[in-house]
One Martini backbone bead per residue (centre of mass of N, CA, C, O) as a GRO file, in nm:
protein
  330
    1MET     BB    1   0.100   0.033   0.015
    2THR     BB    2   0.144   0.364   0.015
    3GLY     BB    3   0.160   0.407   0.321
    4ASP     BB    4   0.391   0.204   0.364
    5LEU     BB    5   0.598   0.344   0.184
    6LEU     BB    6   0.602   0.610   0.337
    7SER     BB    7   0.703   0.493   0.602
    8GLU     BB    8   0.967   0.385   0.490
    9VAL     BB    9   1.077   0.653   0.385
   10PHE     BB   10   1.076   0.805   0.652
   11ASP     BB   11   1.281   0.618   0.791
   12VAL     BB   12   1.519   0.645   0.587
   13VAL     BB   13   1.517   0.985   0.580
   14GLU     BB   14   1.447   1.116   0.853
   15ILE     BB   15   1.153   1.233   0.922
   16ARG     BB   16   1.062   1.520   1.142
   17GLY     BB   17   0.809   1.638   1.347
   18LEU     BB   18   0.817   1.963   1.524
   19VAL     BB   19   0.675   2.093   1.807
   20SER     BB   20   0.786   2.414   1.956
   21GLY     BB   21   0.503   2.579   1.993
   22GLY     BB   22   0.297   2.858   2.134
   23PHE     BB   23  -0.017   3.058   2.131
   24THR     BB   24  -0.228   3.296   2.283
   25ALA     BB   25  -0.512   3.521   2.188
   26ARG     BB   26  -0.639   3.861   2.225
   27GLY     BB   27  -0.699   4.049   1.997
   28PRO     BB   28  -0.476   4.231   1.855
   29TRP     BB   29  -0.201   4.084   1.655
   30VAL     BB   30   0.166   4.020   1.626
   31THR     BB   31   0.417   3.824   1.445
   32ARG     BB   32   0.779   3.790   1.414
   33SER     BB   33   1.023   3.615   1.191
   34ALA     BB   34   1.301   3.443   1.140
   35LEU     BB   35   1.416   3.198   0.902
   36THR     BB   36   1.613   2.875   0.892
   37ASP     BB   37   1.447   2.649   0.823
   38PRO     BB   38   1.339   2.488   0.545
   39LEU     BB   39   1.083   2.363   0.725
   40LYS     BB   40   0.776   2.508   0.807
   41PHE     BB   41   0.501   2.552   1.054
   42ILE     BB   42   0.154   2.676   1.071
   43ALA     BB   43  -0.104   2.647   1.318
   44MET     BB   44  -0.458   2.703   1.324
   45ALA     BB   45  -0.630   2.594   1.585
   46ARG     BB   46  -0.756   2.887   1.629
   47GLY     BB   47  -0.908   3.094   1.427
   48ARG     BB   48  -0.741   3.382   1.272
   49ALA     BB   49  -0.509   3.467   0.993
   50ARG     BB   50  -0.226   3.649   0.850
   51LEU     BB   51   0.016   3.552   0.607
   52ALA     BB   52   0.355   3.659   0.566
   53THR     BB   53   0.602   3.629   0.296
   54ASP     BB   54   0.835   3.541   0.096
   55GLY     BB   55   0.704   3.494  -0.243
   56ILE     BB   56   0.427   3.645  -0.194
   57GLY     BB   57   0.177   3.868  -0.293
   58ALA     BB   58  -0.028   3.769  -0.067
   59PRO     BB   59  -0.186   3.702   0.194
   60LEU     BB   60  -0.256   3.433   0.403
   61HIS     BB   61  -0.559   3.277   0.487
   62LEU     BB   62  -0.632   3.155   0.809
   63GLN     BB   63  -0.809   2.905   0.939
   64SER     BB   64  -0.949   2.690   1.129
   65GLY     BB   65  -0.711   2.419   1.085
   66ASP     BB   66  -0.494   2.546   0.939
   67ILE     BB   67  -0.189   2.509   0.731
   68ALA     BB   68   0.144   2.631   0.697
   69ILE     BB   69   0.401   2.566   0.454
   70LEU     BB   70   0.748   2.653   0.469
   71ASN     BB   71   0.969   2.684   0.180
   72GLY     BB   72   1.253   2.859   0.206
   73ARG     BB   73   1.205   3.084   0.402
   74THR     BB   74   1.305   3.402   0.585
   75TRP     BB   75   1.011   3.514   0.668
   76LEU     BB   76   0.757   3.624   0.920
   77GLU     BB   77   0.401   3.718   0.927
   78LEU     BB   78   0.154   3.731   1.193
   79ARG     BB   79  -0.199   3.826   1.176
   80GLY     BB   80  -0.449   3.909   1.432
   81GLY     BB   81  -0.750   3.985   1.529
   82THR     BB   82  -0.995   4.182   1.710
   83GLY     BB   83  -1.079   4.504   1.769
   84GLU     BB   84  -0.990   4.716   1.994
   85GLY     BB   85  -0.692   4.858   2.003
   86PRO     BB   86  -0.387   4.771   2.025
   87THR     BB   87  -0.130   4.601   1.888
   88ARG     BB   88   0.003   4.303   1.981
   89GLU     BB   89   0.334   4.208   2.040
   90ILE     BB   90   0.488   3.897   1.975
   91GLU     BB   91   0.754   3.770   2.087
   92MET     BB   92   1.057   3.625   1.972
   93PRO     BB   93   1.064   3.375   2.149
   94VAL     BB   94   0.827   3.134   2.272
   95GLY     BB   95   0.649   2.949   2.460
   96TYR     BB   96   0.371   2.822   2.663
   97SER     BB   97   0.288   3.057   2.861
   98SER     BB   98   0.006   3.160   2.747
   99PHE     BB   99  -0.155   2.903   2.836
  100HIS     BB  100  -0.144   2.988   3.153
  101ASP     BB  101  -0.348   3.248   3.122
  102VAL     BB  102  -0.566   3.021   3.077
  103THR     BB  103  -0.828   2.811   3.192
  104ASP     BB  104  -0.959   2.829   2.896
  105LEU     BB  105  -0.943   2.797   2.555
  106ALA     BB  106  -1.216   2.950   2.503
  107ASP     BB  107  -1.083   3.238   2.589
  108ALA     BB  108  -0.946   3.213   2.312
  109ASP     BB  109  -0.939   3.336   1.993
  110ASP     BB  110  -0.630   3.248   1.948
  111ILE     BB  111  -0.441   2.958   1.814
  112VAL     BB  112  -0.089   2.879   1.798
  113LEU     BB  113   0.124   2.660   1.608
  114GLY     BB  114   0.473   2.561   1.595
  115GLY     BB  115   0.728   2.444   1.349
  116HIS     BB  116   0.932   2.169   1.223
  117VAL     BB  117   1.138   1.995   0.981
  118GLU     BB  118   1.338   1.729   0.992
  119LEU     BB  119   1.629   1.698   0.766
  120ASN     BB  120   1.785   1.524   0.550
  121PRO     BB  121   1.897   1.523   0.236
  122ALA     BB  122   1.679   1.314   0.148
  123GLY     BB  123   1.436   1.469   0.266
  124GLU     BB  124   1.469   1.719   0.094
  125ALA     BB  125   1.422   1.575  -0.178
  126LEU     BB  126   1.130   1.488  -0.112
  127LEU     BB  127   0.991   1.771  -0.007
  128LEU     BB  128   1.106   2.033  -0.144
  129GLU     BB  129   1.019   1.937  -0.438
  130ALA     BB  130   0.692   1.911  -0.356
  131LEU     BB  131   0.690   2.207  -0.248
  132PRO     BB  132   0.600   2.507  -0.215
  133PRO     BB  133   0.675   2.793  -0.065
  134VAL     BB  134   0.348   2.780   0.004
  135GLY     BB  135   0.151   2.565   0.190
  136HIS     BB  136  -0.208   2.501   0.191
  137VAL     BB  137  -0.379   2.354   0.457
  138ARG     BB  138  -0.703   2.265   0.463
  139ALA     BB  139  -0.980   2.193   0.664
  140SER     BB  140  -1.149   2.088   0.396
  141ALA     BB  141  -1.010   1.846   0.366
  142ALA     BB  142  -1.046   1.508   0.371
  143ALA     BB  143  -0.802   1.483   0.602
  144ALA     BB  144  -0.879   1.695   0.831
  145PRO     BB  145  -0.988   1.541   1.081
  146ARG     BB  146  -0.707   1.429   1.160
  147LEU     BB  147  -0.569   1.701   1.187
  148CYS     BB  148  -0.748   1.816   1.415
  149SER     BB  149  -0.685   1.587   1.616
  150SER     BB  150  -0.383   1.648   1.641
  151LEU     BB  151  -0.416   1.934   1.755
  152ASP     BB  152  -0.583   1.855   2.005
  153ARG     BB  153  -0.372   1.671   2.138
  154ILE     BB  154  -0.159   1.888   2.177
  155LEU     BB  155  -0.329   2.080   2.349
  156ASN     BB  156  -0.378   1.880   2.581
  157GLU     BB  157  -0.074   1.857   2.658
  158VAL     BB  158  -0.013   2.160   2.708
  159THR     BB  159  -0.269   2.197   2.930
  160GLY     BB  160  -0.266   1.924   3.128
  161ASN     BB  161  -0.018   1.858   3.307
  162LEU     BB  162   0.126   1.593   3.214
  163MET     BB  163   0.282   1.313   3.221
  164GLY     BB  164   0.485   1.316   2.941
  165SER     BB  165   0.426   1.558   2.739
  166ALA     BB  166   0.685   1.590   2.571
  167PHE     BB  167   0.671   1.312   2.443
  168ALA     BB  168   0.387   1.337   2.319
  169ILE     BB  169   0.448   1.581   2.135
  170ARG     BB  170   0.655   1.436   1.960
  171GLN     BB  171   0.460   1.220   1.851
  172HIS     BB  172   0.240   1.414   1.740
  173GLY     BB  173   0.428   1.553   1.536
  174GLN     BB  174   0.442   1.313   1.343
  175LEU     BB  175   0.135   1.291   1.287
  176LEU     BB  176   0.100   1.577   1.184
  177LEU     BB  177   0.280   1.548   0.937
  178LEU     BB  178   0.124   1.321   0.802
  179ASP     BB  179  -0.151   1.473   0.788
  180MET     BB  180  -0.051   1.707   0.620
  181LEU     BB  181   0.033   1.541   0.369
  182ARG     BB  182  -0.235   1.408   0.315
  183ALA     BB  183  -0.395   1.671   0.275
  184TYR     BB  184  -0.219   1.790   0.050
  185VAL     BB  185  -0.241   1.559  -0.157
  186ASP     BB  186  -0.559   1.579  -0.172
  187GLN     BB  187  -0.548   1.911  -0.282
  188ALA     BB  188  -0.295   1.876  -0.470
  189VAL     BB  189  -0.061   1.939  -0.732
  190LEU     BB  190   0.205   1.760  -0.791
  191PRO     BB  191   0.513   1.745  -0.861
  192PRO     BB  192   0.762   1.594  -0.973
  193GLY     BB  193   0.828   1.301  -0.765
  194ARG     BB  194   0.831   1.099  -0.489
  195LEU     BB  195   0.561   1.182  -0.365
  196ARG     BB  196   0.390   1.138  -0.619
  197LEU     BB  197   0.466   0.843  -0.659
  198LEU     BB  198   0.345   0.736  -0.382
  199ALA     BB  199   0.040   0.837  -0.492
  200ASP     BB  200   0.042   0.632  -0.732
  201GLU     BB  201  -0.164   0.381  -0.837
  202GLN     BB  202  -0.046   0.266  -1.112
  203LEU     BB  203   0.266   0.236  -0.992
  204ARG     BB  204   0.258   0.064  -0.731
  205PRO     BB  205   0.334  -0.229  -0.815
  206ALA     BB  206   0.626  -0.157  -0.906
  207LEU     BB  207   0.714  -0.024  -0.640
  208ASP     BB  208   0.676  -0.269  -0.460
  209LEU     BB  209   0.896  -0.440  -0.591
  210MET     BB  210   1.142  -0.253  -0.541
  211HIS     BB  211   1.104  -0.248  -0.225
  212ALA     BB  212   1.108  -0.559  -0.169
  213GLU     BB  213   1.359  -0.592  -0.410
  214PRO     BB  214   1.630  -0.398  -0.452
  215GLY     BB  215   1.856  -0.629  -0.548
  216ARG     BB  216   1.713  -0.676  -0.797
  217PRO     BB  217   1.736  -0.712  -1.155
  218TRP     BB  218   1.540  -0.512  -1.286
  219ARG     BB  219   1.313  -0.496  -1.548
  220LEU     BB  220   1.113  -0.309  -1.736
  221ALA     BB  221   0.913  -0.533  -1.819
  222GLU     BB  222   0.836  -0.627  -1.532
  223LEU     BB  223   0.725  -0.356  -1.426
  224ALA     BB  224   0.514  -0.312  -1.648
  225ARG     BB  225   0.352  -0.569  -1.595
  226ALA     BB  226   0.267  -0.498  -1.302
  227ALA     BB  227   0.117  -0.222  -1.425
  228SER     BB  228  -0.031  -0.288  -1.696
  229MET     BB  229   0.199  -0.212  -1.917
  230SER     BB  230   0.385  -0.091  -2.134
  231ARG     BB  231   0.699   0.003  -2.163
  232THR     BB  232   0.648   0.285  -2.281
  233THR     BB  233   0.422   0.378  -2.089
  234PHE     BB  234   0.569   0.332  -1.824
  235ALA     BB  235   0.818   0.511  -1.871
  236ALA     BB  236   0.659   0.775  -1.919
  237ARG     BB  237   0.498   0.786  -1.654
  238PHE     BB  238   0.730   0.770  -1.453
  239ARG     BB  239   0.873   1.029  -1.546
  240LEU     BB  240   0.632   1.220  -1.501
  241VAL     BB  241   0.600   1.157  -1.187
  242ALA     BB  242   0.918   1.133  -1.082
  243GLY     BB  243   1.149   1.267  -1.278
  244MET     BB  244   1.238   0.964  -1.355
  245PRO     BB  245   1.354   0.676  -1.416
  246PRO     BB  246   1.309   0.368  -1.283
  247LEU     BB  247   1.618   0.283  -1.249
  248THR     BB  248   1.698   0.542  -1.106
  249TYR     BB  249   1.520   0.507  -0.864
  250LEU     BB  250   1.641   0.238  -0.772
  251SER     BB  251   1.928   0.343  -0.726
  252ARG     BB  252   1.847   0.562  -0.512
  253TRP     BB  253   1.715   0.369  -0.311
  254ARG     BB  254   1.969   0.207  -0.253
  255MET     BB  255   2.127   0.449  -0.134
  256LEU     BB  256   1.937   0.497   0.105
  257LEU     BB  257   1.975   0.218   0.230
  258ALA     BB  258   2.281   0.242   0.264
  259GLN     BB  259   2.285   0.481   0.458
  260ARG     BB  260   2.130   0.346   0.684
  261ALA     BB  261   2.321   0.103   0.724
  262LEU     BB  262   2.573   0.280   0.793
  263ARG     BB  263   2.445   0.421   1.044
  264GLU     BB  264   2.319   0.145   1.203
  265GLY     BB  265   2.557  -0.043   1.114
  266ASP     BB  266   2.836  -0.317   1.061
  267ASP     BB  267   2.847  -0.401   0.787
  268ARG     BB  268   2.994  -0.501   0.529
  269ILE     BB  269   3.039  -0.363   0.229
  270ALA     BB  270   3.020  -0.623   0.058
  271SER     BB  271   2.747  -0.718   0.173
  272LEU     BB  272   2.583  -0.471   0.095
  273ALA     BB  273   2.632  -0.486  -0.208
  274SER     BB  274   2.493  -0.761  -0.250
  275VAL     BB  275   2.208  -0.693  -0.138
  276LEU     BB  276   2.185  -0.437  -0.359
  277GLY     BB  277   2.305  -0.565  -0.651
  278TYR     BB  278   2.617  -0.574  -0.655
  279ALA     BB  279   2.898  -0.725  -0.795
  280SER     BB  280   3.074  -0.518  -0.616
  281GLU     BB  281   3.234  -0.311  -0.405
  282SER     BB  282   3.334  -0.115  -0.621
  283ALA     BB  283   3.062  -0.057  -0.758
  284PHE     BB  284   2.925   0.053  -0.507
  285SER     BB  285   3.126   0.281  -0.432
  286THR     BB  286   3.093   0.438  -0.694
  287ALA     BB  287   2.785   0.488  -0.668
  288PHE     BB  288   2.790   0.624  -0.391
  289LYS     BB  289   2.981   0.861  -0.458
  290ARG     BB  290   2.807   0.978  -0.688
  291GLU     BB  291   2.549   1.031  -0.502
  292VAL     BB  292   2.685   1.143  -0.210
  293GLY     BB  293   3.021   1.230  -0.225
  294GLU     BB  294   3.119   0.961  -0.074
  295ALA     BB  295   3.247   0.710   0.077
  296PRO     BB  296   3.121   0.468   0.272
  297ARG     BB  297   3.334   0.476   0.503
  298HIS     BB  298   3.327   0.780   0.547
  299TYR     BB  299   3.031   0.803   0.613
  300ARG     BB  300   3.034   0.625   0.864
  301TYR     BB  301   3.252   0.770   1.032
  302ARG     BB  302   3.125   1.049   1.034
  303TYR     BB  303   2.860   0.966   1.175
  304GLN     BB  304   2.982   0.841   1.432
  305TYR     BB  305   3.125   1.098   1.528
  306GLN     BB  306   2.876   1.273   1.543
  307MET     BB  307   2.721   1.102   1.753
  308ARG     BB  308   2.936   1.118   1.973
  309ASP     BB  309   2.941   1.427   2.004
  310GLU     BB  310   2.638   1.457   2.076
  311ALA     BB  311   2.642   1.276   2.327
  312GLU     BB  312   2.853   1.443   2.482
  313ALA     BB  313   2.691   1.706   2.484
  314ARG     BB  314   2.446   1.597   2.637
  315ALA     BB  315   2.600   1.502   2.886
  316GLY     BB  316   2.717   1.780   2.958
  317GLY     BB  317   2.444   1.925   2.997
  318GLN     BB  318   2.336   1.744   3.227
  319MET     BB  319   2.572   1.792   3.426
  320ALA     BB  320   2.506   2.115   3.421
  321GLY     BB  321   2.179   2.133   3.442
  322HIS     BB  322   2.040   2.122   3.181
  323ARG     BB  323   1.739   2.234   3.011
  324PRO     BB  324   1.497   2.211   2.804
  325VAL     BB  325   1.338   2.456   2.594
  326ARG     BB  326   1.034   2.556   2.504
  327GLN     BB  327   0.972   2.685   2.172
  328LEU     BB  328   0.878   2.925   1.942
  329ASP     BB  329   1.001   2.848   1.600
  330VAL     BB  330   0.890   3.045   1.336
   0.00000   0.00000   0.00000
């Protein structure tokens, strides 16, 4: 199923949705921020607001339940609220402190959640190529009920003062990302790329074969037969949807699997080459360096050293009594 393939791809390319904070507001308000992460999102959990950013001609109007996905933008202005009085400027960053100012979320006219998507280079290739500068996920989309449920669960954790809420918010952030993409795919025309390919029903049988046995020397005729198409029709449709030929996709998928194996395991390079369908370690290393930009062994060592340094930094921070601070980093 396409959903299963998307789950597999998410695991391989290490895509993570992180809800980093939010605020409540009554009356006129505005918040501004510089953006540094490649992929950010703003969720209008309650109320309405107007979103401005670089690269769009007019502000985006967000209704309750809508989400804006910002792809490679450098600044953001979000403006909302009604009524008399001066416009309140909400400084950035903030944590969830404004949620503690209301005893009932019904007392807040507007509720905003913000976050970003963590991406490794493979994840960037999957999502950044598939999304416009600003993607508008509307609450009216067919998948919107699940999206609204994800937002409600996060709000319950933020306001419930429950044990383990930080862990729960991290998990719900993943589900929110998945529901965002489901809703967006349901309502948008995707450009050629891997995300569009994963959503294509006609090509799914051939894609299932390549993902089930990536090391098999698949021939175009076999894949076309699985999709009930001629070779010519299959090749043309695959290129139209994926933006690349079928066997190029297979080669790149093998490289993504190789990167995960090198990050997470200690299998010999020669064994990995054999599993992924390469005739020799040399052939695999050449293909890997051409795709990734460095040799497999160097990739593994670099990643292991990076993980060791990050673990030591975390341990040092804990010993110093540091505690993570939740902030809205929109």
